[in-house]
Amino acid sequence: MKKWLIPVGIIVALIAIIAFWSIGIKNTALQHSQAVNKEWGNVQTAYQRRNDLIGNLVNTVKGAADFEKSTLTAVIEARAKATSVTIDPSNVTPEQLAQFNQAQSGVTSSLSRLLVSVEQYPTLKANENFLKLQDELASTENQILTARTRFNEAVQVYNGYVLKIPNNWFLSEYKEKPYFEASTGADKPVEVKF
């Protein structure tokens, strides 16, 4: 009677080991996925900070100068478009990320035009509120860069984990996540005209 217990015990032990190993793989994938979601939240927070500052910047510029309405309108419209694009980080696709990136590029482009155009207004350049906002925007752009870099690092760890063998045998519900990529034309220098 004891002879059949040994093979059954070995089989039960092997099943338990494989089950716990599979659970460990899934739990680690979940941790990496949550890290990607957290870093995406940091990216969105940095962009939100920029969008909040843009409103203050536009109002300061409006109040300090009779400014070119088309430039201000472009900034306001780009900001509105950028805030309307939302992404669920758990189901992000390369297309959604490209759409988000394109909307944010519109903000960057119109904001650059605004800051370049401001150079024509000496009283505005000397305005303490404007200078503070300009510094805040520069700081925010650095925060955006840092947040995007950390997001890509988290995606690299996540993708490396869920795509390698044997993990991908147990993680069919975890899909590869896209990286944040540079905007089209970002490799070219910005042309500044006065």
Protein backbone atom coordinates (compact mmCIF):
# COMPACT_ATOMS: atom_id res chain seq x y z
CA MET A 1 0.00 0.00 0.00
CA LYS A 2 2.87 2.38 0.68
CA LYS A 3 4.46 1.78 -2.72
CA TRP A 4 1.91 3.88 -4.61
CA LEU A 5 2.19 6.77 -2.09
CA ILE A 6 5.75 7.65 -3.15
CA PRO A 7 4.94 8.32 -6.84
CA VAL A 8 1.76 10.18 -5.88
CA GLY A 9 3.72 12.26 -3.38
CA ILE A 10 6.33 13.12 -6.01
CA ILE A 11 3.63 14.13 -8.51
CA VAL A 12 1.83 16.26 -5.91
CA ALA A 13 5.13 17.90 -4.92
CA LEU A 14 5.98 18.65 -8.58
CA ILE A 15 2.52 20.14 -9.17
CA ALA A 16 2.89 22.29 -6.05
CA ILE A 17 6.36 23.49 -7.12
CA ILE A 18 5.12 24.37 -10.62
CA ALA A 19 2.03 26.11 -9.19
CA PHE A 20 4.08 28.23 -6.77
CA TRP A 21 6.62 29.00 -9.50
CA SER A 22 3.80 30.10 -11.83
CA ILE A 23 2.27 32.25 -9.08
CA GLY A 24 5.67 33.86 -8.46
CA ILE A 25 6.04 34.67 -12.15
CA LYS A 26 2.55 36.21 -12.31
CA ASN A 27 3.06 38.24 -9.13
CA THR A 28 6.36 39.64 -10.41
CA ALA A 29 4.74 40.53 -13.74
CA LEU A 30 2.00 42.32 -11.82
CA GLN A 31 4.62 44.29 -9.86
CA HIS A 32 6.37 45.33 -13.06
CA SER A 33 3.06 46.26 -14.67
CA GLN A 34 2.17 48.41 -11.67
CA ALA A 35 5.59 50.10 -11.87
CA VAL A 36 4.86 51.01 -15.50
CA ASN A 37 1.44 52.39 -14.48
CA LYS A 38 3.04 54.44 -11.69
CA GLU A 39 5.62 55.91 -14.04
CA TRP A 40 2.88 56.71 -16.56
CA GLY A 41 1.08 58.57 -13.78
CA ASN A 42 4.28 60.56 -13.19
CA VAL A 43 4.43 61.43 -16.90
CA GLN A 44 0.84 62.64 -16.80
CA THR A 45 1.50 64.64 -13.64
CA ALA A 46 4.44 66.41 -15.26
CA TYR A 47 2.37 67.25 -18.35
CA GLN A 48 -0.50 68.43 -16.15
CA ARG A 49 1.87 70.76 -14.32
CA ARG A 50 2.95 72.19 -17.66
CA ASN A 51 -0.67 72.65 -18.75
CA ASP A 52 -1.49 74.42 -15.50
CA LEU A 53 1.51 76.73 -15.90
CA ILE A 54 0.58 77.52 -19.50
CA GLY A 55 -2.71 79.05 -18.35
CA ASN A 56 -0.84 81.30 -15.94
CA LEU A 57 1.75 82.16 -18.57
CA VAL A 58 -0.88 83.10 -21.15
CA ASN A 59 -2.70 85.32 -18.64
CA THR A 60 0.55 87.01 -17.63
CA VAL A 61 1.49 87.63 -21.25
CA LYS A 62 -2.01 88.90 -22.05
CA GLY A 63 -1.90 91.29 -19.13
CA ALA A 64 1.59 92.59 -19.86
CA ALA A 65 1.40 93.14 -23.62
CA ASP A 66 -1.00 93.63 -26.46
CA PHE A 67 0.17 90.33 -27.80
CA GLU A 68 -0.30 88.50 -31.08
CA LYS A 69 -3.67 86.81 -30.68
CA SER A 70 -2.87 84.00 -33.10
CA THR A 71 0.08 82.85 -30.99
CA LEU A 72 -1.94 82.93 -27.77
CA THR A 73 -4.83 81.14 -29.44
CA ALA A 74 -2.47 78.42 -30.74
CA VAL A 75 -1.11 77.85 -27.23
CA ILE A 76 -4.58 77.69 -25.69
CA GLU A 77 -5.87 75.32 -28.38
CA ALA A 78 -2.82 73.06 -28.14
CA ARG A 79 -3.23 72.90 -24.37
CA ALA A 80 -6.92 71.99 -24.72
CA LYS A 81 -6.13 69.26 -27.26
CA ALA A 82 -3.35 67.85 -25.10
CA THR A 83 -5.56 67.63 -22.03
CA SER A 84 -8.28 65.82 -23.99
CA VAL A 85 -6.05 62.84 -24.86
CA THR A 86 -6.10 60.21 -22.13
CA ILE A 87 -4.48 56.79 -21.98
CA ASP A 88 -5.09 53.76 -19.79
CA PRO A 89 -1.53 52.60 -18.96
CA SER A 90 -2.61 48.99 -18.48
CA ASN A 91 -3.85 48.78 -22.09
CA VAL A 92 -1.64 51.34 -23.81
CA THR A 93 -1.00 50.76 -27.50
CA PRO A 94 1.73 52.28 -29.67
CA GLU A 95 -0.99 54.20 -31.54
CA GLN A 96 -2.42 55.72 -28.34
CA LEU A 97 1.05 56.68 -27.18
CA ALA A 98 1.78 58.30 -30.56
CA GLN A 99 -1.49 60.25 -30.36
CA PHE A 100 -0.64 61.45 -26.85
CA ASN A 101 2.88 62.37 -27.93
CA GLN A 102 1.55 64.28 -30.97
CA ALA A 103 -0.84 66.30 -28.80
CA GLN A 104 1.97 67.14 -26.36
CA SER A 105 4.24 68.09 -29.29
CA GLY A 106 1.62 70.62 -30.34
CA VAL A 107 1.86 72.21 -26.90
CA THR A 108 5.65 72.25 -27.04
CA SER A 109 5.65 73.81 -30.50
CA SER A 110 3.11 76.53 -29.74
CA LEU A 111 4.77 77.25 -26.39
CA SER A 112 8.12 77.67 -28.16
CA ARG A 113 6.53 80.16 -30.59
CA LEU A 114 5.04 82.05 -27.65
CA LEU A 115 8.36 82.28 -25.80
CA VAL A 116 10.23 83.34 -28.95
CA SER A 117 7.61 85.99 -29.76
CA VAL A 118 7.88 87.36 -26.23
CA GLU A 119 11.42 88.47 -27.00
CA GLN A 120 9.88 91.37 -28.93
CA TYR A 121 8.37 92.80 -25.73
CA PRO A 122 11.10 94.20 -23.43
CA THR A 123 8.66 95.14 -20.65
CA LEU A 124 7.31 91.59 -20.57
CA LYS A 125 10.79 90.07 -20.47
CA ALA A 126 11.51 92.13 -17.37
CA ASN A 127 8.20 91.25 -15.69
CA GLU A 128 8.95 89.30 -12.53
CA ASN A 129 5.85 87.08 -12.85
CA PHE A 130 6.74 86.20 -16.42
CA LEU A 131 10.34 85.37 -15.52
CA LYS A 132 9.17 83.14 -12.68
CA LEU A 133 6.73 81.34 -14.97
CA GLN A 134 9.41 80.93 -17.62
CA ASP A 135 11.70 79.34 -15.02
CA GLU A 136 8.86 77.09 -13.85
CA LEU A 137 8.21 75.98 -17.43
CA ALA A 138 11.89 75.17 -17.94
CA SER A 139 11.84 73.15 -14.71
CA THR A 140 8.66 71.40 -15.81
CA GLU A 141 10.16 70.44 -19.17
CA ASN A 142 13.03 68.82 -17.24
CA GLN A 143 10.51 66.98 -15.07
CA ILE A 144 8.71 65.75 -18.19
CA LEU A 145 11.98 64.48 -19.62
CA THR A 146 12.78 62.69 -16.36
CA ALA A 147 9.28 61.19 -16.11
CA ARG A 148 9.37 59.96 -19.70
CA THR A 149 12.83 58.45 -19.18
CA ARG A 150 11.70 56.64 -16.04
CA PHE A 151 8.57 55.42 -17.84
CA ASN A 152 10.73 53.94 -20.60
CA GLU A 153 12.99 52.30 -18.02
CA ALA A 154 9.96 50.73 -16.30
CA VAL A 155 8.64 49.54 -19.68
CA GLN A 156 12.03 47.99 -20.46
CA VAL A 157 12.01 46.00 -17.20
CA TYR A 158 8.37 44.97 -17.71
CA ASN A 159 8.81 43.95 -21.36
CA GLY A 160 12.02 42.07 -20.58
CA TYR A 161 10.26 40.12 -17.87
CA VAL A 162 7.01 39.23 -19.67
CA LEU A 163 8.62 38.41 -23.02
CA LYS A 164 11.39 36.08 -21.87
CA ILE A 165 11.03 32.34 -21.81
CA PRO A 166 9.65 30.61 -19.70
CA ASN A 167 7.77 33.59 -18.24
CA ASN A 168 5.83 34.20 -21.44
CA TRP A 169 4.40 30.66 -21.18
CA PHE A 170 2.50 31.73 -18.04
CA LEU A 171 1.85 35.38 -18.92
CA SER A 172 -0.30 35.33 -22.04
CA GLU A 173 -2.53 38.07 -20.57
CA TYR A 174 0.46 40.43 -20.20
CA LYS A 175 1.26 42.16 -23.48
CA GLU A 176 4.34 44.11 -24.52
CA LYS A 177 4.01 47.84 -23.75
CA PRO A 178 5.23 50.59 -26.09
CA TYR A 179 8.01 53.01 -25.26
CA PHE A 180 7.72 56.78 -25.34
CA GLU A 181 9.40 57.92 -28.53
CA ALA A 182 10.60 61.32 -29.64
CA SER A 183 8.17 63.45 -31.61
CA THR A 184 8.53 63.60 -35.35
CA GLY A 185 11.11 66.23 -36.19
CA ALA A 186 12.57 66.31 -32.68
CA ASP A 187 15.94 65.38 -34.12
CA LYS A 188 16.11 68.72 -35.97
CA PRO A 189 17.23 71.89 -34.19
CA VAL A 190 14.55 74.43 -33.29
CA GLU A 191 14.58 77.43 -35.60
CA VAL A 192 14.38 80.67 -33.65
CA LYS A 193 13.39 83.83 -35.55
CA PHE A 194 13.29 87.35 -34.19
